[in-house]
Coordinates of C-alpha atoms and ligand atoms in Angstrom, one line a residue:
X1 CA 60.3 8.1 -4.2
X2 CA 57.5 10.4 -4.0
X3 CA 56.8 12.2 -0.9
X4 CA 54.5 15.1 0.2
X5 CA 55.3 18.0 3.1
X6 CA 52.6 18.9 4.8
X7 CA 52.2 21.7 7.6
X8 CA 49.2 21.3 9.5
X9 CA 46.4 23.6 10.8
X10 CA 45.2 26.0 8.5
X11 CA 41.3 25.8 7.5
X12 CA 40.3 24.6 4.5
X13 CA 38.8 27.4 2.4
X14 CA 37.6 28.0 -1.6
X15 CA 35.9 25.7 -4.4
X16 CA 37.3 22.6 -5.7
X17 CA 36.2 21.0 -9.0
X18 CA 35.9 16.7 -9.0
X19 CA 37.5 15.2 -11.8
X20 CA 36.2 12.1 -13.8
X21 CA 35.4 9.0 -11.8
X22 CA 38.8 6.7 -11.8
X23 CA 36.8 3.6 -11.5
X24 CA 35.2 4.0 -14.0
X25 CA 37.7 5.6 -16.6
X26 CA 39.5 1.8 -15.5
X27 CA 37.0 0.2 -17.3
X28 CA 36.1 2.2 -19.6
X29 CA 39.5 2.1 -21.3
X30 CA 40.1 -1.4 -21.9
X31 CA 35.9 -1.5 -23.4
X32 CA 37.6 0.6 -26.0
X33 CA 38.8 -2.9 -27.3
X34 CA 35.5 -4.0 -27.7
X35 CA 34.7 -1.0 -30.2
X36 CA 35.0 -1.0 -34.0
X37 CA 35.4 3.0 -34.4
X38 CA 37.2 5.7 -32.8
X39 CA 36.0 6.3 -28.9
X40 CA 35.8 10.0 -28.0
X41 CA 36.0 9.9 -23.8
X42 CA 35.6 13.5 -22.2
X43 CA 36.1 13.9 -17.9
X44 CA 38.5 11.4 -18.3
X45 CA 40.7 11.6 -14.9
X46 CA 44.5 12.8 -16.0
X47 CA 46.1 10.0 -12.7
X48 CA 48.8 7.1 -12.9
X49 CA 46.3 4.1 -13.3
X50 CA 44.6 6.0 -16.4
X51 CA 48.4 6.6 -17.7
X52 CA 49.3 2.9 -16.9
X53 CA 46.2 1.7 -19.1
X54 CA 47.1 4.0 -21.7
X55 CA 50.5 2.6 -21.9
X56 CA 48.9 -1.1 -22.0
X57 CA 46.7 -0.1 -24.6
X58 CA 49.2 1.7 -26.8
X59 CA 51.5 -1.2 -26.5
X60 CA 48.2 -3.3 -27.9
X61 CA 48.6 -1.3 -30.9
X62 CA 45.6 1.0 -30.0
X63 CA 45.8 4.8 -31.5
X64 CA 45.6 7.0 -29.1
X65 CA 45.2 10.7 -29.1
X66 CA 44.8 13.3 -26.3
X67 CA 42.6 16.1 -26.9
X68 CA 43.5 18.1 -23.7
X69 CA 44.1 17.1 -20.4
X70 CA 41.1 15.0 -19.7
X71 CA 39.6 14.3 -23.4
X72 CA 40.6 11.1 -25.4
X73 CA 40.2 9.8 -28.7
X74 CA 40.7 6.2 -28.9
X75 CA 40.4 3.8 -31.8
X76 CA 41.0 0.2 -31.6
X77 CA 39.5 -1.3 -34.2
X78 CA 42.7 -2.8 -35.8
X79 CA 44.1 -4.0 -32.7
X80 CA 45.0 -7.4 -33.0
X81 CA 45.0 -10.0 -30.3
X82 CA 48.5 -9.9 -28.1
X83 CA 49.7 -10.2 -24.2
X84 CA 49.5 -7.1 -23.0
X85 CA 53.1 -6.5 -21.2
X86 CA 53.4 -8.5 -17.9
X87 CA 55.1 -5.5 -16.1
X88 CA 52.5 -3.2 -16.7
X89 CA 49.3 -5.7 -16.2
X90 CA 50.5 -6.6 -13.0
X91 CA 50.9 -3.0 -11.7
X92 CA 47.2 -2.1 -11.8
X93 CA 44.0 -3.8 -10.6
X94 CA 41.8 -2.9 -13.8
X95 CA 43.9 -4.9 -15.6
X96 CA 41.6 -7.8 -15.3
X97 CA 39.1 -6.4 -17.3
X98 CA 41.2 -6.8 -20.3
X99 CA 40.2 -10.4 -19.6
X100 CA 36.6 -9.9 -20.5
X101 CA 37.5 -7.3 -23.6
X102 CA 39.8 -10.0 -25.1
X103 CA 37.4 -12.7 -24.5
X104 CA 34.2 -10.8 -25.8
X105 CA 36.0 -9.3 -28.9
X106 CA 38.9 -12.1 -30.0
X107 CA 37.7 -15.2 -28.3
X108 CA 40.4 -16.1 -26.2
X109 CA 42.5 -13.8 -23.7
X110 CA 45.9 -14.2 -22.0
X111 CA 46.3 -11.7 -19.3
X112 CA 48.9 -11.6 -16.3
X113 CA 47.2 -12.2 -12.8
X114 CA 46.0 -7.8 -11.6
X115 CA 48.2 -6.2 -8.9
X116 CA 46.4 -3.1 -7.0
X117 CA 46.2 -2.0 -3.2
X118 CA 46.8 -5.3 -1.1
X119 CA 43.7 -5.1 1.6
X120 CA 44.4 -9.0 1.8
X121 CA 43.6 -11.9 -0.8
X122 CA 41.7 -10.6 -3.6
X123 CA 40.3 -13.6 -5.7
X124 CA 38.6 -13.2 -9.2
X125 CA 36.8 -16.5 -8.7
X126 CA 33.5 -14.5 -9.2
X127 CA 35.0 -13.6 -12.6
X128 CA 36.0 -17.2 -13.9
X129 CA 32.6 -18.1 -12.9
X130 CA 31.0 -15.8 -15.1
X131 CA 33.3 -16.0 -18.3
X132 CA 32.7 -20.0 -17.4
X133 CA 28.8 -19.6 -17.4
X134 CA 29.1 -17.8 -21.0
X135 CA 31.0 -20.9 -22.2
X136 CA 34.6 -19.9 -21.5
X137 CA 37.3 -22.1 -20.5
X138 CA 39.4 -20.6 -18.2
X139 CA 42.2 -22.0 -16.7
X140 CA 45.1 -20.2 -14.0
X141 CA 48.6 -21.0 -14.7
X142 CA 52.4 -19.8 -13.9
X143 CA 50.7 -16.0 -12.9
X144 CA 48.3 -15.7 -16.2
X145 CA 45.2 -15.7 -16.7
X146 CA 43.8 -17.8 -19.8
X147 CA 40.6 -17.9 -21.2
X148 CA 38.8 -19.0 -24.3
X149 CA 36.0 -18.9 -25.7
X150 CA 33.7 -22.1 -27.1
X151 CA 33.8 -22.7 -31.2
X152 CA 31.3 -20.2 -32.3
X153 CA 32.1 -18.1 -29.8
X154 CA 30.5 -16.7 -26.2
X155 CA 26.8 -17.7 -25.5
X156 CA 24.9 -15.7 -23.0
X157 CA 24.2 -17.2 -19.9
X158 CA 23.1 -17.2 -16.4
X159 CA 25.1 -16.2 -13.7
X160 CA 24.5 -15.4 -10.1
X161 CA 27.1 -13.7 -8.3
X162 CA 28.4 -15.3 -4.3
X163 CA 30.0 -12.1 -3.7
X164 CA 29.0 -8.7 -4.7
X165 CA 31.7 -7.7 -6.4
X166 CA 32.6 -4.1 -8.5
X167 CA 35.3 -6.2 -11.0
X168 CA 33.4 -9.3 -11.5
X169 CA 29.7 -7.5 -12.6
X170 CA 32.1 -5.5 -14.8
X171 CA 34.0 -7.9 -16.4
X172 CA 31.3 -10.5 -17.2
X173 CA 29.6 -7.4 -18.5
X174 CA 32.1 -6.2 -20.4
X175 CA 32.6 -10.0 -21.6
X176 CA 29.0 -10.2 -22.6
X177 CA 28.4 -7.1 -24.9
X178 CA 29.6 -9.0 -28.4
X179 CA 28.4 -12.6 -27.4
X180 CA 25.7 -14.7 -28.9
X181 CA 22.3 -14.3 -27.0
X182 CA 20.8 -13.2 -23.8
X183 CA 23.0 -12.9 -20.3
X184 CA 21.3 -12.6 -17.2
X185 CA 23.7 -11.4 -13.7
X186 CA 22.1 -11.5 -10.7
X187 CA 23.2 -10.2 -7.1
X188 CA 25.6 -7.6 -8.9
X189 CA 27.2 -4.4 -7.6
X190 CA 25.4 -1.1 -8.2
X191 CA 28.2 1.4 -7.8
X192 CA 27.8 4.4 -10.1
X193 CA 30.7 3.4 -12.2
X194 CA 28.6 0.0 -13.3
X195 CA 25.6 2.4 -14.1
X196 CA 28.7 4.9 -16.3
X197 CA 30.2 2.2 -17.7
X198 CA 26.7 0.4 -19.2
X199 CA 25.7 3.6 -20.7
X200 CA 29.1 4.2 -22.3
X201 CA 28.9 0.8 -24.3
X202 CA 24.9 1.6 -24.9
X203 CA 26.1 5.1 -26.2
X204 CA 28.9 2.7 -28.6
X205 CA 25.4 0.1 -29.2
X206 CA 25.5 -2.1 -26.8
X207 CA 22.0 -3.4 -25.4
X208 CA 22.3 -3.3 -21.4
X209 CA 19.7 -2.9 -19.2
X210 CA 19.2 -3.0 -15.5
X211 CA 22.9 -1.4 -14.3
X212 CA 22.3 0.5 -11.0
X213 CA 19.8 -2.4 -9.9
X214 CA 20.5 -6.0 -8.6
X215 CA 20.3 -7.5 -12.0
X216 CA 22.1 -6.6 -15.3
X217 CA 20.3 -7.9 -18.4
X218 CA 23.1 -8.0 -21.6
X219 CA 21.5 -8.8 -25.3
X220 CA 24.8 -9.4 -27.5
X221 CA 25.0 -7.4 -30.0
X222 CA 27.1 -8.1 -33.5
X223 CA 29.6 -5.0 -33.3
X224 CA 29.9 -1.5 -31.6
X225 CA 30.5 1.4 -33.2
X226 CA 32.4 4.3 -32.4
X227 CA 30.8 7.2 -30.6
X228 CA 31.2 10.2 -28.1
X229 CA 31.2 10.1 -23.8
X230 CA 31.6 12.3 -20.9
X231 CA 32.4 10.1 -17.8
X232 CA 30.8 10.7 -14.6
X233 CA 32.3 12.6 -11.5
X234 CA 34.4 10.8 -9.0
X235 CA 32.6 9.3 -5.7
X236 CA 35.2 9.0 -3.9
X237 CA 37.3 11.7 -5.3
X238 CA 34.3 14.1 -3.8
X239 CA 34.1 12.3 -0.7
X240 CA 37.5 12.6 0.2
X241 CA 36.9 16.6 0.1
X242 CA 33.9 16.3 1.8
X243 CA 35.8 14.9 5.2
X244 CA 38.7 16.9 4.2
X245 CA 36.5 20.1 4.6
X246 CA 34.9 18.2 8.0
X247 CA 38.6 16.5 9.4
X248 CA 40.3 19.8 8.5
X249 CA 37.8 22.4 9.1
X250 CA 36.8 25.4 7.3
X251 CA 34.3 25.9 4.3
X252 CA 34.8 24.4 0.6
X253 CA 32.4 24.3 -2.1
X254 CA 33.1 20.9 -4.2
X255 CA 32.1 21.4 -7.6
X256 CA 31.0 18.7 -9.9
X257 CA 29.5 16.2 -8.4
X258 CA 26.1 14.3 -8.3
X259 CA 25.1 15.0 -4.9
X260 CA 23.0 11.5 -4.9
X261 CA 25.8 8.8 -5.2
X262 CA 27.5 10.9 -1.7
X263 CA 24.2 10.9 0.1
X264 CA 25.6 8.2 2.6
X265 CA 28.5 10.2 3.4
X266 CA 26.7 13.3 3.7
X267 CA 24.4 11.7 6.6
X268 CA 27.0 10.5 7.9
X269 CA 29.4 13.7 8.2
X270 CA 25.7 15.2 9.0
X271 CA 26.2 13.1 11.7
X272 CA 29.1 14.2 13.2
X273 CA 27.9 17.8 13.1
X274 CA 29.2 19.0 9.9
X275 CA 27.0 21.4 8.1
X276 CA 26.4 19.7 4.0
X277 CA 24.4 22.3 1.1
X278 CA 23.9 20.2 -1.5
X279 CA 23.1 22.2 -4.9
X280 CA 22.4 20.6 -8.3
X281 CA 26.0 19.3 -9.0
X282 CA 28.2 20.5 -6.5
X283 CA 28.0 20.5 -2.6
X284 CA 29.3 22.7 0.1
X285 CA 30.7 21.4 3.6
X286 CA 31.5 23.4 6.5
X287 CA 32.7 22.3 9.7
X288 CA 33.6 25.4 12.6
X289 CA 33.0 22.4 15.4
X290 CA 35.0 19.8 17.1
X291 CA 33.1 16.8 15.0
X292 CA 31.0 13.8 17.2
X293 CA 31.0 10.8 17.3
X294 CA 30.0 8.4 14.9
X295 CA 29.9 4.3 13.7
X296 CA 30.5 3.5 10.1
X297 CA 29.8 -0.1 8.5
X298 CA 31.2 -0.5 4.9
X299 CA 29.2 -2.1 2.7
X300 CA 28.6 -2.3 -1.5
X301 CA 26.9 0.7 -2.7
X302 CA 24.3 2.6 -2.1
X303 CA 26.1 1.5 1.5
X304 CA 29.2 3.5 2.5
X305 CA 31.9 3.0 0.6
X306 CA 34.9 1.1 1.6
X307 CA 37.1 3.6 -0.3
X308 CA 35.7 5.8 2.1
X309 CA 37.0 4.0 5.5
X310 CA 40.5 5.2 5.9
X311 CA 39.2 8.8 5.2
X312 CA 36.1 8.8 7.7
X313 CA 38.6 7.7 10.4
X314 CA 40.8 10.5 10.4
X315 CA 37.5 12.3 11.4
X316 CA 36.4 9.9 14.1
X317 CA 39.9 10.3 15.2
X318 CA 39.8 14.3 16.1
X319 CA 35.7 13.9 17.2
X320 CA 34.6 13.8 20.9
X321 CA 33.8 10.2 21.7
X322 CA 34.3 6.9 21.0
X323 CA 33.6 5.6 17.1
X324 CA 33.3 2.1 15.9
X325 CA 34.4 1.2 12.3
X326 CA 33.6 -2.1 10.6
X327 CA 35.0 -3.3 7.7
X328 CA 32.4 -5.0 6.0
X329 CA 34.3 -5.3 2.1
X330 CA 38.0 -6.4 2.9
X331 CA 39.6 -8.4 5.3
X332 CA 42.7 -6.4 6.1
X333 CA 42.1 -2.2 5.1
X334 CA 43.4 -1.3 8.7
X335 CA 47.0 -1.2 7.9
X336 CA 47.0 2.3 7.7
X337 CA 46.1 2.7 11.7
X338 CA 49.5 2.5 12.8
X339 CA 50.4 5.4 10.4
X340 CA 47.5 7.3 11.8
X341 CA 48.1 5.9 16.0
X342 CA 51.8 7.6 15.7
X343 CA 50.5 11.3 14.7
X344 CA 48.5 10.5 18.1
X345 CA 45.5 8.6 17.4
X346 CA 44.1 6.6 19.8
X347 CA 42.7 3.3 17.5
X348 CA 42.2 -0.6 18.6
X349 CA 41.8 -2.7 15.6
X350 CA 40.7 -6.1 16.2
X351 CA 40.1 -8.3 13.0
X352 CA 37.5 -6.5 10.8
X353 CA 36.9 -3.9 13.6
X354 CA 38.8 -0.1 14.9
X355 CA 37.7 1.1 18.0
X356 CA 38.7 4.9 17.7
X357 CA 38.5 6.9 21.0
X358 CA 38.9 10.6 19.4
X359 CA 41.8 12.5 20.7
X360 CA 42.0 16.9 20.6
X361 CA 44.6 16.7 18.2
X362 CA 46.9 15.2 16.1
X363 CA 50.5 15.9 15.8
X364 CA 52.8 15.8 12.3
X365 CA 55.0 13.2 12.0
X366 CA 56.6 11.2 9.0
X367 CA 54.2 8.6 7.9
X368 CA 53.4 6.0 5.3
X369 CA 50.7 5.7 2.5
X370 CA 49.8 2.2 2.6
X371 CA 47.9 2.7 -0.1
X372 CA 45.6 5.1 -2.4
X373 CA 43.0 6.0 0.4
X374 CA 45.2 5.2 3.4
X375 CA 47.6 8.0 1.4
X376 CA 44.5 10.5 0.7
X377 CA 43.5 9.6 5.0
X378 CA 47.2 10.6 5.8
X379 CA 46.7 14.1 3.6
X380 CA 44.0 14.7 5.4
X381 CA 45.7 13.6 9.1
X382 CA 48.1 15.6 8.0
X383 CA 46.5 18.6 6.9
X384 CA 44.6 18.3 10.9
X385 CA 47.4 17.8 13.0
X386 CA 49.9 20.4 14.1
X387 CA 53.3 20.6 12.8
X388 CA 54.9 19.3 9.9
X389 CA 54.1 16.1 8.4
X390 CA 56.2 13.8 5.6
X391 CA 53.8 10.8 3.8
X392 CA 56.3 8.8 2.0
X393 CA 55.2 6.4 -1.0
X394 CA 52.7 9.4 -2.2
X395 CA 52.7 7.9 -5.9
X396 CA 49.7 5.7 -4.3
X397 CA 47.7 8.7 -4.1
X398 CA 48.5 9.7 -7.7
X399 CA 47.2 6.1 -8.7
X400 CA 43.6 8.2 -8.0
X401 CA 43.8 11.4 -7.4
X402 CA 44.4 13.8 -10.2
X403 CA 46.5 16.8 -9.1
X404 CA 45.8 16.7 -5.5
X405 CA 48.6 19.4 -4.8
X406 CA 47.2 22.0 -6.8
X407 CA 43.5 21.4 -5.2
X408 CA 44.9 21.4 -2.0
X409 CA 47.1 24.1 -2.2
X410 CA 44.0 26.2 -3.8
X411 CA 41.8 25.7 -1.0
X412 CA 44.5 27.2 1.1
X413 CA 46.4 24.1 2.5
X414 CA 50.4 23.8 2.3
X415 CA 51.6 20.9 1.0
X416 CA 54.1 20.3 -1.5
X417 CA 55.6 17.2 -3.6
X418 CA 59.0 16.1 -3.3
X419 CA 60.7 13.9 -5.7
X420 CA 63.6 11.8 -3.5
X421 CA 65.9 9.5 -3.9
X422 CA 66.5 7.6 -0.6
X423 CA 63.9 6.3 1.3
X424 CA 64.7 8.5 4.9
X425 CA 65.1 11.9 4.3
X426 CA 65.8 14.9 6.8
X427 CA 62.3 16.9 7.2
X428 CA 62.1 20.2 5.8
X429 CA 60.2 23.4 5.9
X430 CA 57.1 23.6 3.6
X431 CA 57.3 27.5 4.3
Ligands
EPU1 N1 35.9 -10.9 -4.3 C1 36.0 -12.3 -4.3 N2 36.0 -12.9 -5.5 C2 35.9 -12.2 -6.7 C3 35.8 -10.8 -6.7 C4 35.8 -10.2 -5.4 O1 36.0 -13.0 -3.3 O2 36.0 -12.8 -7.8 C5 35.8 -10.3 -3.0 C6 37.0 -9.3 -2.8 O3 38.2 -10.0 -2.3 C7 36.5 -8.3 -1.8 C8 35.0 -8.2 -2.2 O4 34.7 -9.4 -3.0 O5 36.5 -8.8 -0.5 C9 34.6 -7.0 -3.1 O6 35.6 -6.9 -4.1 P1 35.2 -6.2 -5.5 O7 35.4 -7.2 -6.6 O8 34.0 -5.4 -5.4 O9 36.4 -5.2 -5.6 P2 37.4 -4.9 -6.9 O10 36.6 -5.0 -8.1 O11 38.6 -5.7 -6.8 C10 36.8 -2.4 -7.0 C11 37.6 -1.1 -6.9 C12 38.2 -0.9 -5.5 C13 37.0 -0.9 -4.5 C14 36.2 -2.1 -4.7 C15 34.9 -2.1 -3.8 C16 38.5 -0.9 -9.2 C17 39.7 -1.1 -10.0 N3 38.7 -1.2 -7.9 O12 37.7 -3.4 -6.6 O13 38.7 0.4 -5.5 O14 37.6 -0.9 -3.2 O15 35.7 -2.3 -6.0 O16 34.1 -1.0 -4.0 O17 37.4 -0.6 -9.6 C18 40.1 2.2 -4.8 O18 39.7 2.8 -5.8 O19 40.8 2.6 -3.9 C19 39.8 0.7 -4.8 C20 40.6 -0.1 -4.1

């Protein structure tokens, strides 16, 4: 087991840098399949879930080459349809966009049903749907996924989404690209990651237009060819500085960002009192103050983001006041509250709802991460509260953050990463 040791209260001072957006690198990775050429991928984030699809890929027979930490060459033209390995599918979310990929370039796909963070039943009805209105069979069976497409192949189609959701406008994109005709997808999400991942399979030739609105047009195309991308900065990765800086305290310049997907939580850290600069690509937030109150409503993007919530309660947690947070994505993301309630936060969570009544201070304790942003919330708790915290399960974070320790431990906090082998463990110094 991983687990970080964290002594709280020191200010949060220096630069960071934001690597590549995770959610989109997820995606990006399997679209390889789709190209016939070799992929060149810079700002690619260096965490588990990239590593995880690597291995998948490899294992596909993809050639794989790292250029340095965050630069990949991949080709897959002579990749030949297989099952990608059961015990690594079901490890990772993103796995279910190797649905679309298979469908879109070998006309039928076999995949194991995705694992990822649990926040609850996560369907991928809204996927089905789509391969189905592009002339797919589909059909669920003993934990796979198996889909295929008409004689002829995939025909573009019509399909308007019940649910805005990140994975299904993704994956009937990604399924679209090589199919026969025009495919219209209405009521999609229009995260920056959809916007990144569009213009990496227009960079390889696809013909996409619309990504960042409502609707997504797709022209199929014949092939794609190989070609070069840089992918975009992480959202969350930034944001997650960003209330760091405000939870914490102190000043930190986050580098490499676009200031314009974290506008919503810059007003809302604005909000609370915390002093944002935003500059062309990077952003500075300093917070001297105890922070205010504030309520927070989760919501598809340009909304705040979901992966967002656990961190933005840590703040609400230490601010004067009462805050109301509503979960408006998941149906259970509030598991992590009972971490956070026993370093001393006061929180009432009724169904889709947390009633935090902000406390002075938190105190470190040993604690859980639920999952990747409950993990990066307890960090931050962590990093606030006085004493000497333990976060078990830390491997979560890595799913998402790439070397979180080194940031960290640049802009001045101390934390370190322990490797263990039983699951309780006597606390020790951090020094
Ligand atoms: N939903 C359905 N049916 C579907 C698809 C989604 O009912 O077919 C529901 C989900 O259960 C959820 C809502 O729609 O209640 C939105 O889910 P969405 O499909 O947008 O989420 P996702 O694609 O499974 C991605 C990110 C998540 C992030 C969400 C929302 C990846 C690999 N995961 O998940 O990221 O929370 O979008 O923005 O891209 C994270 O990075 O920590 C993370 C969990």
């Amino acid at each position: 087991m991983i687990q970080y040791e964290v002594k709280g209260g020191k200010p949060l001072h220096g630069t960071v840098t934001i690597s590549g957006a995770k959610n989109a690198a997820v995606a990006m990775l399997p679209a390889t399949l789709l190209v016939d050429g070799v992929c060149r991928i810079e700002n690619v984030p260096d965490i588990s879930d990239v590593r995880l699809l690597l291995e998948i890929l490899a294992d596909m027979g993809a050639r794989i080459q790292r250029l340095g930490r965050n630069t990949l060459q991949i080709d897959c033209s002579h990749v030949h349809n297989t099952t990608a390995p059961i015990e690594l599918v079901r490890r990772i979310r993103a796995s279910y966009y190797l649905i679309g990929v298979e469908l879109g370039r070998f006309g039928h796909a076999r995949v194991a049903m995705p694992g990822g963070c649990n926040f609850g039943v996560r369907p991928i009805d809204q996927h089905i749907k789509g391969f189905a209105a592009l002339g797919a069979n589909v059909e669920q069976a003993d934990g796979y996924v198996c889909a295929d497409a008409p004689e002829g192949g995939l025909q573009g189609g019509h399909v308007y989404l019940d649910i805005v959701s990140v994975g299904a406008t993704m994956n009937i994109l990604l399924a679209a690209v090589l199919s026969n005709g025009m495919t219209v997808i209405e009521n999609c999400a229009k995260e920056p990651h959809i916007v990144d991942l569009a213009n990496f399979l227009n960079a390889m030739g696809a013909k996409i237009s619309g990504a960042g609105t409502d609707v997504i047009k797709v022209r199929g195309v014949k092939s794609l060819r190989g070609g070069f991308y840089s992918i975009i900065p992480d959202q969350i990765e930034a944001g997650t500085y960003m209330t760091a800086a405000a939870a914490v305290g102190g000043s930190v310049l986050i580098e490499n960002v676009i200031p314009k997907h974290l506008d919503c939580i810059t007003a809302k850290l604005r909000e609370m009192g915390v002093r944002v600069t935003e500059y062309d690509d990077s952003i500075r937030v300093e917070s001297t103050r105890r922070l205010r109150r504030a309520n927070v409503k989760t919501m598809p993007y340009p909304g705040f983001p979901t992966d967002m919530q656990p961190q933005i309660a840590v703040c609400m947690a230490l601010a004067e006041g009462t805050s109301i947070i509503t979960e408006g994505i998941y149906d259970n993301r509030f598991r992590y509250t009972g971490e956070l309630s026993r370093m001393g936060a006061n929180i009432q969570v009724e169904s889709k709802t947390a009633v935090i009544d902000g406390v002075d201070r938190l105190y470190g304790c040993e604690v859980r991460a639920c999952d990747l942003r409950a993990g990066a919330a307890m960090v931050i708790a962590a990093m606030a509260a006085d004493g000497l915290s333990t976060i078990e399960d830390a491997h979560y974070i890595e799913r998402g953050y790439e070397d979180i320790i080194g940031k960290l431990t640049a802009l001045g906090a101390q934390i370190r990463r322990v490797e263990v082998k039983e699951r309780h463990k006597e606390v020790q110094s951090v020094g």
